[in-house]
PDB file of C-alpha atoms in Angstrom:
ATOM      1  CA  MET A   1     -35.052   4.311  -2.925  1.00 72.00           C
ATOM      2  CA  LEU A   2     -34.447   3.028  -6.424  1.00 80.00           C
ATOM      3  CA  SER A   3     -37.602   2.185  -8.339  1.00 86.00           C
ATOM      4  CA  GLN A   4     -38.442  -1.410  -9.202  1.00 85.00           C
ATOM      5  CA  ALA A   5     -37.715  -0.663 -12.862  1.00 90.00           C
ATOM      6  CA  HIS A   6     -34.245   0.621 -11.981  1.00 92.00           C
ATOM      7  CA  GLU A   7     -33.560  -2.448  -9.810  1.00 88.00           C
ATOM      8  CA  VAL A   8     -34.574  -4.679 -12.723  1.00 90.00           C
ATOM      9  CA  PHE A   9     -32.390  -2.701 -15.141  1.00 93.00           C
ATOM     10  CA  LEU A  10     -29.413  -3.081 -12.785  1.00 91.00           C
ATOM     11  CA  GLU A  11     -29.794  -6.857 -12.731  1.00 88.00           C
ATOM     12  CA  VAL A  12     -30.140  -7.080 -16.528  1.00 92.00           C
ATOM     13  CA  ALA A  13     -27.060  -4.865 -16.932  1.00 92.00           C
ATOM     14  CA  LYS A  14     -25.076  -7.076 -14.544  1.00 86.00           C
ATOM     15  CA  GLN A  15     -26.155 -10.318 -16.185  1.00 86.00           C
ATOM     16  CA  LEU A  16     -26.433  -9.032 -19.776  1.00 90.00           C
ATOM     17  CA  SER A  17     -29.367 -11.402 -20.012  1.00 91.00           C
ATOM     18  CA  PHE A  18     -33.107 -10.871 -19.547  1.00 91.00           C
ATOM     19  CA  THR A  19     -33.540 -14.565 -18.717  1.00 89.00           C
ATOM     20  CA  LYS A  20     -30.811 -14.681 -16.051  1.00 86.00           C
ATOM     21  CA  ALA A  21     -32.029 -11.399 -14.560  1.00 87.00           C
ATOM     22  CA  GLY A  22     -35.532 -12.826 -14.255  1.00 85.00           C
ATOM     23  CA  GLN A  23     -34.174 -15.936 -12.546  1.00 80.00           C
ATOM     24  CA  ALA A  24     -32.142 -13.855 -10.094  1.00 76.00           C
ATOM     25  CA  LEU A  25     -35.138 -11.630  -9.294  1.00 77.00           C
ATOM     26  CA  PHE A  26     -37.672 -14.501  -9.291  1.00 73.00           C
ATOM     27  CA  VAL A  27     -39.849 -12.832 -11.945  1.00 79.00           C
ATOM     28  CA  SER A  28     -40.768 -13.792 -15.497  1.00 85.00           C
ATOM     29  CA  GLN A  29     -38.706 -12.730 -18.496  1.00 88.00           C
ATOM     30  CA  SER A  30     -41.725 -10.838 -19.862  1.00 89.00           C
ATOM     31  CA  ALA A  31     -41.959  -8.848 -16.615  1.00 88.00           C
ATOM     32  CA  VAL A  32     -38.269  -7.954 -16.919  1.00 90.00           C
ATOM     33  CA  SER A  33     -38.770  -6.848 -20.537  1.00 92.00           C
ATOM     34  CA  LYS A  34     -41.723  -4.637 -19.557  1.00 92.00           C
ATOM     35  CA  GLN A  35     -39.732  -2.866 -16.867  1.00 91.00           C
ATOM     36  CA  VAL A  36     -36.812  -2.213 -19.211  1.00 93.00           C
ATOM     37  CA  LYS A  37     -39.155  -0.991 -21.947  1.00 93.00           C
ATOM     38  CA  ALA A  38     -40.778   1.406 -19.466  1.00 93.00           C
ATOM     39  CA  LEU A  39     -37.348   2.863 -18.635  1.00 94.00           C
ATOM     40  CA  GLU A  40     -36.452   3.219 -22.312  1.00 94.00           C
ATOM     41  CA  GLU A  41     -39.713   5.103 -22.880  1.00 94.00           C
ATOM     42  CA  HIS A  42     -39.035   7.289 -19.841  1.00 94.00           C
ATOM     43  CA  TYR A  43     -35.505   8.211 -20.969  1.00 94.00           C
ATOM     44  CA  ARG A  44     -36.569   8.260 -24.640  1.00 95.00           C
ATOM     45  CA  THR A  45     -33.579   6.202 -25.708  1.00 95.00           C
ATOM     46  CA  GLY A  46     -32.515   2.573 -26.022  1.00 95.00           C
ATOM     47  CA  LEU A  47     -30.641   1.107 -23.070  1.00 95.00           C
ATOM     48  CA  PHE A  48     -29.709  -2.253 -24.599  1.00 94.00           C
ATOM     49  CA  GLU A  49     -28.569  -3.237 -28.055  1.00 93.00           C
ATOM     50  CA  ARG A  50     -30.013  -6.591 -29.101  1.00 87.00           C
ATOM     51  CA  LEU A  51     -27.556  -8.744 -31.057  1.00 85.00           C
ATOM     52  CA  GLY A  52     -29.302 -12.001 -31.870  1.00 81.00           C
ATOM     53  CA  SER A  53     -29.518 -13.946 -28.616  1.00 81.00           C
ATOM     54  CA  SER A  54     -27.189 -11.583 -26.724  1.00 88.00           C
ATOM     55  CA  ILE A  55     -27.479  -7.984 -25.523  1.00 93.00           C
ATOM     56  CA  LEU A  56     -25.072  -5.133 -24.871  1.00 93.00           C
ATOM     57  CA  LEU A  57     -25.473  -1.832 -23.065  1.00 95.00           C
ATOM     58  CA  THR A  58     -25.820   1.220 -25.291  1.00 95.00           C
ATOM     59  CA  PRO A  59     -23.890   4.390 -24.341  1.00 95.00           C
ATOM     60  CA  ALA A  60     -27.040   5.610 -22.559  1.00 96.00           C
ATOM     61  CA  GLY A  61     -27.358   2.246 -20.833  1.00 95.00           C
ATOM     62  CA  GLN A  62     -23.712   2.403 -19.709  1.00 94.00           C
ATOM     63  CA  ARG A  63     -24.236   5.872 -18.256  1.00 95.00           C
ATOM     64  CA  LEU A  64     -27.408   4.819 -16.431  1.00 95.00           C
ATOM     65  CA  TYR A  65     -25.719   1.682 -15.102  1.00 93.00           C
ATOM     66  CA  GLN A  66     -22.771   3.579 -13.628  1.00 91.00           C
ATOM     67  CA  LYS A  67     -25.033   6.203 -12.031  1.00 93.00           C
ATOM     68  CA  LEU A  68     -27.316   3.554 -10.547  1.00 92.00           C
ATOM     69  CA  LEU A  69     -24.327   1.743  -9.006  1.00 88.00           C
ATOM     70  CA  GLN A  70     -23.426   5.007  -7.290  1.00 88.00           C
ATOM     71  CA  ALA A  71     -27.041   5.512  -6.218  1.00 89.00           C
ATOM     72  CA  LYS A  72     -27.161   1.966  -4.861  1.00 82.00           C
ATOM     73  CA  GLN A  73     -24.084   2.632  -2.746  1.00 80.00           C
ATOM     74  CA  LEU A  74     -25.571   5.887  -1.416  1.00 84.00           C
ATOM     75  CA  GLN A  75     -28.762   3.995  -0.577  1.00 81.00           C
ATOM     76  CA  HIS A  76     -26.763   1.424   1.423  1.00 74.00           C
ATOM     77  CA  GLU A  77     -24.972   4.228   3.305  1.00 78.00           C
ATOM     78  CA  LEU A  78     -28.254   6.024   4.007  1.00 81.00           C
ATOM     79  CA  HIS A  79     -29.868   2.852   5.349  1.00 75.00           C
ATOM     80  CA  GLN A  80     -26.865   2.266   7.578  1.00 72.00           C
ATOM     81  CA  GLU A  81     -26.948   5.796   9.005  1.00 80.00           C
ATOM     82  CA  MET A  82     -30.735   5.801   9.471  1.00 81.00           C
ATOM     83  CA  SER A  83     -30.618   2.429  11.221  1.00 74.00           C
ATOM     84  CA  ALA A  84     -28.093   3.870  13.677  1.00 74.00           C
ATOM     85  CA  LEU A  85     -30.395   6.854  14.361  1.00 81.00           C
ATOM     86  CA  SER A  86     -33.639   4.867  14.438  1.00 82.00           C
ATOM     87  CA  PRO A  87     -33.475   1.267  15.724  1.00 72.00           C
ATOM     88  CA  ASP A  88     -37.002   0.656  14.398  1.00 75.00           C
ATOM     89  CA  PHE A  89     -35.869   1.356  10.827  1.00 73.00           C
ATOM     90  CA  ALA A  90     -35.264  -2.048   9.231  1.00 66.00           C
ATOM     91  CA  PRO A  91     -35.560  -1.891   5.428  1.00 68.00           C
ATOM     92  CA  ALA A  92     -35.588  -5.062   3.374  1.00 70.00           C
ATOM     93  CA  LEU A  93     -32.124  -5.682   1.954  1.00 76.00           C
ATOM     94  CA  HIS A  94     -30.875  -8.038  -0.732  1.00 81.00           C
ATOM     95  CA  LEU A  95     -27.305  -9.360  -0.723  1.00 88.00           C
ATOM     96  CA  SER A  96     -25.577 -10.571  -3.895  1.00 88.00           C
ATOM     97  CA  ILE A  97     -22.796 -12.987  -2.962  1.00 94.00           C
ATOM     98  CA  GLY A  98     -20.741 -15.482  -4.937  1.00 94.00           C
ATOM     99  CA  ALA A  99     -18.673 -18.445  -3.787  1.00 95.00           C
ATOM    100  CA  SER A 100     -16.636 -21.228  -5.311  1.00 90.00           C
ATOM    101  CA  THR A 101     -18.226 -24.660  -5.539  1.00 85.00           C
ATOM    102  CA  THR A 102     -16.896 -26.227  -2.337  1.00 85.00           C
ATOM    103  CA  ILE A 103     -17.812 -23.187  -0.271  1.00 91.00           C
ATOM    104  CA  SER A 104     -21.291 -22.893  -1.792  1.00 92.00           C
ATOM    105  CA  LEU A 105     -22.104 -26.560  -1.245  1.00 89.00           C
ATOM    106  CA  TYR A 106     -20.413 -27.401   2.051  1.00 89.00           C
ATOM    107  CA  VAL A 107     -19.370 -24.253   3.945  1.00 90.00           C
ATOM    108  CA  LEU A 108     -22.046 -21.599   3.486  1.00 94.00           C
ATOM    109  CA  PRO A 109     -25.450 -23.348   3.851  1.00 94.00           C
ATOM    110  CA  PRO A 110     -25.461 -23.453   7.700  1.00 94.00           C
ATOM    111  CA  VAL A 111     -24.045 -19.912   7.874  1.00 94.00           C
ATOM    112  CA  VAL A 112     -26.656 -18.499   5.510  1.00 95.00           C
ATOM    113  CA  SER A 113     -29.452 -20.204   7.446  1.00 96.00           C
ATOM    114  CA  ALA A 114     -28.226 -18.809  10.772  1.00 95.00           C
ATOM    115  CA  TYR A 115     -27.677 -15.345   9.282  1.00 94.00           C
ATOM    116  CA  LEU A 116     -31.169 -15.115   7.776  1.00 93.00           C
ATOM    117  CA  GLN A 117     -32.736 -16.275  11.028  1.00 93.00           C
ATOM    118  CA  ARG A 118     -31.020 -13.376  12.759  1.00 90.00           C
ATOM    119  CA  HIS A 119     -31.918 -10.928   9.946  1.00 87.00           C
ATOM    120  CA  PRO A 120     -35.395 -11.905   8.695  1.00 85.00           C
ATOM    121  CA  ASN A 121     -35.692  -8.667   6.671  1.00 81.00           C
ATOM    122  CA  ARG A 122     -32.749  -9.628   4.461  1.00 85.00           C
ATOM    123  CA  GLN A 123     -32.617 -11.788   1.352  1.00 86.00           C
ATOM    124  CA  LEU A 124     -29.568 -13.383  -0.205  1.00 90.00           C
ATOM    125  CA  SER A 125     -28.712 -14.707  -3.651  1.00 88.00           C
ATOM    126  CA  LEU A 126     -25.654 -16.933  -3.985  1.00 91.00           C
ATOM    127  CA  LYS A 127     -23.823 -17.550  -7.253  1.00 89.00           C
ATOM    128  CA  ASN A 128     -21.998 -20.893  -7.397  1.00 89.00           C
ATOM    129  CA  ARG A 129     -19.038 -20.869  -9.813  1.00 89.00           C
ATOM    130  CA  ASN A 130     -15.367 -21.787  -9.755  1.00 87.00           C
ATOM    131  CA  SER A 131     -12.937 -19.363  -8.133  1.00 88.00           C
ATOM    132  CA  ASP A 132     -11.830 -17.634 -11.344  1.00 89.00           C
ATOM    133  CA  ASN A 133     -15.416 -16.943 -12.381  1.00 90.00           C
ATOM    134  CA  ILE A 134     -16.368 -15.621  -8.937  1.00 92.00           C
ATOM    135  CA  LEU A 135     -13.500 -13.139  -9.207  1.00 92.00           C
ATOM    136  CA  ARG A 136     -14.737 -12.067 -12.646  1.00 89.00           C
ATOM    137  CA  ALA A 137     -18.269 -11.665 -11.289  1.00 88.00           C
ATOM    138  CA  LEU A 138     -16.975  -9.407  -8.516  1.00 89.00           C
ATOM    139  CA  LEU A 139     -15.011  -7.219 -10.927  1.00 87.00           C
ATOM    140  CA  ALA A 140     -18.072  -7.015 -13.219  1.00 80.00           C
ATOM    141  CA  HIS A 141     -20.240  -5.851 -10.270  1.00 78.00           C
ATOM    142  CA  GLU A 142     -22.433  -8.956 -10.581  1.00 80.00           C
ATOM    143  CA  ILE A 143     -21.781  -9.602  -6.887  1.00 88.00           C
ATOM    144  CA  GLU A 144     -20.592  -7.415  -4.027  1.00 89.00           C
ATOM    145  CA  LEU A 145     -18.837 -10.077  -1.959  1.00 96.00           C
ATOM    146  CA  GLY A 146     -17.115 -13.274  -3.016  1.00 96.00           C
ATOM    147  CA  ILE A 147     -15.505 -16.238  -1.284  1.00 96.00           C
ATOM    148  CA  VAL A 148     -12.809 -18.053  -3.252  1.00 93.00           C
ATOM    149  CA  GLU A 149      -9.956 -20.486  -2.822  1.00 85.00           C
ATOM    150  CA  GLY A 150      -6.515 -18.900  -2.621  1.00 79.00           C
ATOM    151  CA  ILE A 151      -5.365 -15.433  -3.623  1.00 75.00           C
ATOM    152  CA  HIS A 152      -5.334 -14.441  -7.285  1.00 76.00           C
ATOM    153  CA  LYS A 153      -3.108 -11.345  -6.867  1.00 77.00           C
ATOM    154  CA  VAL A 154      -5.476  -8.749  -8.329  1.00 84.00           C
ATOM    155  CA  SER A 155      -4.317  -5.312  -7.204  1.00 84.00           C
ATOM    156  CA  HIS A 156      -7.750  -3.699  -6.793  1.00 89.00           C
ATOM    157  CA  VAL A 157      -9.243  -6.588  -4.803  1.00 93.00           C
ATOM    158  CA  THR A 158      -8.899  -7.080  -1.040  1.00 94.00           C
ATOM    159  CA  TYR A 159      -8.620 -10.556   0.505  1.00 94.00           C
ATOM    160  CA  THR A 160      -9.843 -11.460   4.012  1.00 95.00           C
ATOM    161  CA  PRO A 161      -9.064 -14.960   5.384  1.00 94.00           C
ATOM    162  CA  LEU A 162     -11.974 -17.227   6.330  1.00 93.00           C
ATOM    163  CA  LEU A 163     -10.984 -20.901   6.628  1.00 90.00           C
ATOM    164  CA  ALA A 164      -8.328 -23.443   5.701  1.00 90.00           C
ATOM    165  CA  ASP A 165      -9.027 -26.913   4.299  1.00 89.00           C
ATOM    166  CA  ASP A 166      -7.061 -29.851   2.909  1.00 92.00           C
ATOM    167  CA  VAL A 167      -7.338 -31.302  -0.583  1.00 94.00           C
ATOM    168  CA  VAL A 168      -7.170 -35.088  -0.344  1.00 95.00           C
ATOM    169  CA  ALA A 169      -6.743 -37.919  -2.825  1.00 96.00           C
ATOM    170  CA  VAL A 170      -9.696 -40.321  -2.861  1.00 97.00           C
ATOM    171  CA  CYS A 171     -10.759 -43.477  -4.669  1.00 96.00           C
ATOM    172  CA  ALA A 172     -13.804 -45.730  -4.721  1.00 96.00           C
ATOM    173  CA  ALA A 173     -14.325 -48.343  -2.009  1.00 94.00           C
ATOM    174  CA  GLY A 174     -12.596 -51.550  -3.035  1.00 91.00           C
ATOM    175  CA  ASN A 175     -10.055 -49.812  -5.261  1.00 94.00           C
ATOM    176  CA  PRO A 176      -6.581 -51.329  -4.574  1.00 93.00           C
ATOM    177  CA  LEU A 177      -5.205 -47.785  -4.330  1.00 93.00           C
ATOM    178  CA  GLY A 178      -7.033 -47.417  -1.014  1.00 90.00           C
ATOM    179  CA  SER A 179      -4.601 -49.770   0.720  1.00 90.00           C
ATOM    180  CA  ARG A 180      -1.459 -48.050  -0.542  1.00 92.00           C
ATOM    181  CA  THR A 181       0.608 -45.086   0.639  1.00 94.00           C
ATOM    182  CA  LEU A 182       1.818 -43.262  -2.427  1.00 95.00           C
ATOM    183  CA  GLU A 183       4.597 -40.884  -3.293  1.00 95.00           C
ATOM    184  CA  ALA A 184       4.061 -37.931  -5.609  1.00 95.00           C
ATOM    185  CA  ARG A 185       5.923 -39.576  -8.485  1.00 95.00           C
ATOM    186  CA  ASP A 186       3.509 -42.514  -8.377  1.00 95.00           C
ATOM    187  CA  LEU A 187       0.924 -40.192  -9.902  1.00 96.00           C
ATOM    188  CA  LEU A 188       2.796 -40.437 -13.213  1.00 95.00           C
ATOM    189  CA  SER A 189       1.343 -43.917 -13.683  1.00 95.00           C
ATOM    190  CA  ILE A 190      -2.105 -43.679 -12.055  1.00 96.00           C
ATOM    191  CA  PRO A 191      -5.223 -42.639 -14.018  1.00 96.00           C
ATOM    192  CA  LEU A 192      -6.606 -39.397 -12.592  1.00 97.00           C
ATOM    193  CA  ALA A 193      -9.949 -37.595 -12.578  1.00 96.00           C
ATOM    194  CA  LEU A 194      -9.555 -33.851 -12.035  1.00 95.00           C
ATOM    195  CA  ARG A 195     -11.544 -30.630 -11.838  1.00 92.00           C
ATOM    196  CA  GLU A 196     -11.715 -28.152 -14.717  1.00 89.00           C
ATOM    197  CA  ASP A 197      -9.326 -25.224 -15.352  1.00 88.00           C
ATOM    198  CA  GLY A 198     -10.125 -22.297 -13.063  1.00 84.00           C
ATOM    199  CA  SER A 199     -10.939 -24.580 -10.131  1.00 86.00           C
ATOM    200  CA  GLY A 200      -9.289 -23.658  -6.837  1.00 84.00           C
ATOM    201  CA  THR A 201      -8.907 -27.345  -6.004  1.00 88.00           C
ATOM    202  CA  LEU A 202      -6.994 -27.934  -9.233  1.00 92.00           C
ATOM    203  CA  ALA A 203      -4.782 -24.903  -8.543  1.00 89.00           C
ATOM    204  CA  VAL A 204      -3.797 -26.326  -5.136  1.00 91.00           C
ATOM    205  CA  LEU A 205      -2.868 -29.674  -6.706  1.00 94.00           C
ATOM    206  CA  GLU A 206      -0.865 -27.991  -9.459  1.00 94.00           C
ATOM    207  CA  GLU A 207       1.078 -25.904  -6.931  1.00 92.00           C
ATOM    208  CA  ALA A 208       1.829 -28.948  -4.758  1.00 94.00           C
ATOM    209  CA  LEU A 209       3.084 -30.866  -7.795  1.00 95.00           C
ATOM    210  CA  ARG A 210       5.299 -27.957  -8.806  1.00 94.00           C
ATOM    211  CA  HIS A 211       7.047 -28.114  -5.424  1.00 93.00           C
ATOM    212  CA  ARG A 212       7.807 -31.773  -6.141  1.00 94.00           C
ATOM    213  CA  GLY A 213       9.206 -30.993  -9.596  1.00 95.00           C
ATOM    214  CA  LEU A 214       6.181 -32.423 -11.416  1.00 95.00           C
ATOM    215  CA  LYS A 215       3.936 -30.873 -14.044  1.00 94.00           C
ATOM    216  CA  LEU A 216       0.210 -31.459 -14.301  1.00 93.00           C
ATOM    217  CA  ALA A 217       0.562 -31.961 -18.057  1.00 93.00           C
ATOM    218  CA  ALA A 218       2.788 -35.003 -17.423  1.00 94.00           C
ATOM    219  CA  LEU A 219       0.116 -36.875 -15.460  1.00 95.00           C
ATOM    220  CA  PRO A 220      -2.261 -39.440 -17.047  1.00 96.00           C
ATOM    221  CA  VAL A 221      -5.462 -37.414 -16.675  1.00 95.00           C
ATOM    222  CA  ARG A 222      -8.384 -39.582 -17.723  1.00 95.00           C
ATOM    223  CA  VAL A 223     -11.169 -37.030 -17.390  1.00 96.00           C
ATOM    224  CA  ARG A 224     -11.797 -33.436 -16.303  1.00 95.00           C
ATOM    225  CA  LEU A 225     -15.148 -32.598 -14.782  1.00 93.00           C
ATOM    226  CA  GLY A 226     -16.772 -29.297 -13.875  1.00 87.00           C
ATOM    227  CA  GLY A 227     -17.958 -29.360 -10.279  1.00 85.00           C
ATOM    228  CA  THR A 228     -17.205 -31.243  -7.092  1.00 88.00           C
ATOM    229  CA  GLU A 229     -20.349 -33.378  -7.170  1.00 91.00           C
ATOM    230  CA  ALA A 230     -19.690 -34.502 -10.741  1.00 92.00           C
ATOM    231  CA  LEU A 231     -16.183 -35.564  -9.769  1.00 94.00           C
ATOM    232  CA  LYS A 232     -17.418 -37.441  -6.690  1.00 93.00           C
ATOM    233  CA  ASN A 233     -20.053 -39.275  -8.702  1.00 93.00           C
ATOM    234  CA  PHE A 234     -17.476 -40.303 -11.295  1.00 95.00           C
ATOM    235  CA  VAL A 235     -14.832 -41.599  -8.915  1.00 95.00           C
ATOM    236  CA  ARG A 236     -17.453 -43.669  -7.045  1.00 94.00           C
ATOM    237  CA  VAL A 237     -17.849 -45.903 -10.127  1.00 94.00           C
ATOM    238  CA  ASP A 238     -14.405 -45.633 -11.717  1.00 95.00           C
ATOM    239  CA  SER A 239     -10.901 -46.835 -10.944  1.00 94.00           C
ATOM    240  CA  SER A 240      -9.387 -43.341 -11.170  1.00 95.00           C
ATOM    241  CA  LEU A 241      -7.860 -41.348  -8.338  1.00 97.00           C
ATOM    242  CA  ALA A 242      -9.465 -37.959  -7.690  1.00 97.00           C
ATOM    243  CA  PHE A 243      -8.470 -34.913  -5.679  1.00 96.00           C
ATOM    244  CA  LEU A 244     -11.258 -33.312  -3.680  1.00 94.00           C
ATOM    245  CA  PRO A 245     -11.618 -30.924  -0.733  1.00 91.00           C
ATOM    246  CA  ARG A 246     -11.897 -32.750   2.578  1.00 92.00           C
ATOM    247  CA  GLN A 247     -14.978 -30.635   3.373  1.00 87.00           C
ATOM    248  CA  ALA A 248     -16.662 -32.160   0.312  1.00 90.00           C
ATOM    249  CA  VAL A 249     -16.047 -35.819   1.167  1.00 93.00           C
ATOM    250  CA  VAL A 250     -16.462 -35.966   4.958  1.00 91.00           C
ATOM    251  CA  LYS A 251     -19.649 -38.058   4.744  1.00 92.00           C
ATOM    252  CA  GLU A 252     -18.350 -40.383   2.022  1.00 95.00           C
ATOM    253  CA  LEU A 253     -15.111 -41.062   3.922  1.00 94.00           C
ATOM    254  CA  ALA A 254     -17.025 -41.712   7.148  1.00 95.00           C
ATOM    255  CA  SER A 255     -19.418 -44.144   5.434  1.00 95.00           C
ATOM    256  CA  GLY A 256     -16.632 -45.960   3.570  1.00 94.00           C
ATOM    257  CA  GLU A 257     -18.116 -45.095   0.186  1.00 94.00           C
ATOM    258  CA  LEU A 258     -14.831 -43.367  -0.692  1.00 96.00           C
ATOM    259  CA  MET A 259     -11.356 -44.043   0.655  1.00 96.00           C
ATOM    260  CA  GLU A 260      -8.599 -41.542   1.309  1.00 96.00           C
ATOM    261  CA  VAL A 261      -5.304 -42.368  -0.389  1.00 96.00           C
ATOM    262  CA  LYS A 262      -2.279 -41.054   1.483  1.00 95.00           C
ATOM    263  CA  ILE A 263       0.440 -39.333  -0.562  1.00 95.00           C
ATOM    264  CA  LYS A 264       3.206 -38.844   1.955  1.00 91.00           C
ATOM    265  CA  ASP A 265       5.211 -36.145   0.155  1.00 93.00           C
ATOM    266  CA  LEU A 266       2.339 -34.109  -1.334  1.00 95.00           C
ATOM    267  CA  PRO A 267       0.670 -31.911   1.312  1.00 93.00           C
ATOM    268  CA  MET A 268      -2.206 -29.925  -0.180  1.00 94.00           C
ATOM    269  CA  ARG A 269      -3.705 -27.219   1.998  1.00 91.00           C
ATOM    270  CA  ARG A 270      -5.757 -24.354   0.683  1.00 86.00           C
ATOM    271  CA  HIS A 271      -7.257 -21.222   2.149  1.00 89.00           C
ATOM    272  CA  PHE A 272     -10.688 -19.729   1.600  1.00 92.00           C
ATOM    273  CA  ASN A 273     -10.776 -15.943   1.371  1.00 94.00           C
ATOM    274  CA  PHE A 274     -13.449 -13.291   1.135  1.00 96.00           C
ATOM    275  CA  ILE A 275     -12.890 -10.972  -1.822  1.00 96.00           C
ATOM    276  CA  GLN A 276     -14.147  -7.398  -2.206  1.00 94.00           C
ATOM    277  CA  ARG A 277     -13.414  -4.549  -4.571  1.00 91.00           C
ATOM    278  CA  LYS A 278     -11.103  -2.070  -2.848  1.00 89.00           C
ATOM    279  CA  GLY A 279     -13.089   0.760  -1.368  1.00 87.00           C
ATOM    280  CA  THR A 280     -16.148  -1.380  -0.615  1.00 87.00           C
ATOM    281  CA  GLU A 281     -14.825  -3.161   2.464  1.00 89.00           C
ATOM    282  CA  ASN A 282     -17.059  -1.237   4.896  1.00 85.00           C
ATOM    283  CA  ASN A 283     -20.241  -1.442   2.834  1.00 83.00           C
ATOM    284  CA  GLU A 284     -23.198  -2.740   4.794  1.00 78.00           C
ATOM    285  CA  PRO A 285     -24.737  -5.291   4.931  1.00 84.00           C
ATOM    286  CA  TYR A 286     -21.800  -7.175   3.325  1.00 91.00           C
ATOM    287  CA  ARG A 287     -19.378  -6.272   6.099  1.00 91.00           C
ATOM    288  CA  ASP A 288     -21.928  -7.619   8.577  1.00 92.00           C
ATOM    289  CA  PHE A 289     -22.242 -10.908   6.664  1.00 95.00           C
ATOM    290  CA  LEU A 290     -18.447 -11.252   6.447  1.00 96.00           C
ATOM    291  CA  LEU A 291     -18.013 -10.755  10.202  1.00 96.00           C
ATOM    292  CA  PHE A 292     -20.944 -13.055  10.988  1.00 95.00           C
ATOM    293  CA  THR A 293     -19.400 -15.842   8.874  1.00 96.00           C
ATOM    294  CA  LYS A 294     -15.962 -15.446  10.455  1.00 94.00           C
ATOM    295  CA  HIS A 295     -17.459 -15.552  13.968  1.00 94.00           C
ATOM    296  CA  TYR A 296     -19.658 -18.536  13.065  1.00 93.00           C
ATOM    297  CA  TYR A 297     -16.649 -20.693  12.177  1.00 89.00           C
ATOM    298  CA  ALA A 298     -14.382 -19.241  14.860  1.00 86.00           C
ATOM    299  CA  ASP A 299     -16.907 -20.392  17.481  1.00 76.00           C
ATOM    300  CA  ARG A 300     -16.771 -23.919  16.017  1.00 68.00           C
ATOM    301  CA  ALA A 301     -13.001 -24.147  15.685  1.00 60.00           C
TER     302      ALA A 301
END
């Protein structure tokens, strides 16, 4: 097994931040610094170059990081093989997963709860970012499994379908827009509140507009907000029209707090996909979590 110091080093190398590593590992920044210092004394060389408030891996740190990633993979394979030979062998495992905002907030919580009840010896950390940043985190080895909206056409990433969901136009209760049925071209004269660049929800809207011969840049965008909850909170008190995943507004639509605005010629459907680096598709316990999540929602379809 990797030592605690090596596990801490791996997290710092992934995050390139002592503070973020401490938060991910639920330990203090000083404890992280002590573990890294102990490794630097052991190897008799610096592993990180401090540049003001940021850090970079030194050549020795890069070499150690790559070797520890290989060792981590071998450890996963060994645990898998030993578990098959000895059913009583159940080592504690930690999963590093990332998901886009809608999935993190509205899709995964019940799955994660059910999964951890079945596997009490496992822990899970979930990064919540937009789809583009989850893809970057996967490629940077910050996470081992991601769930994003759509397919970003990266050659060395595999995509496995999970769910489909609609993006819907919504407005605040009492907004006159709630009583209208719009056409796509009507959006040229309606103030809009949209998600930030890199958002999967925004990408679905942009693609739907393109099919209607419209460009996002031509629309009267009043505000762009990072995050689904921020956008919901804004449109509740504003006259703008917003585009949000149906999964994110089920309760608000049911209570009447928000109203769905029909746009008859602008269907917006998006797909959630698991993403993995090619060659890691069979790595346990991530393959187990992927299959568990697919079965969880298939049973509820």
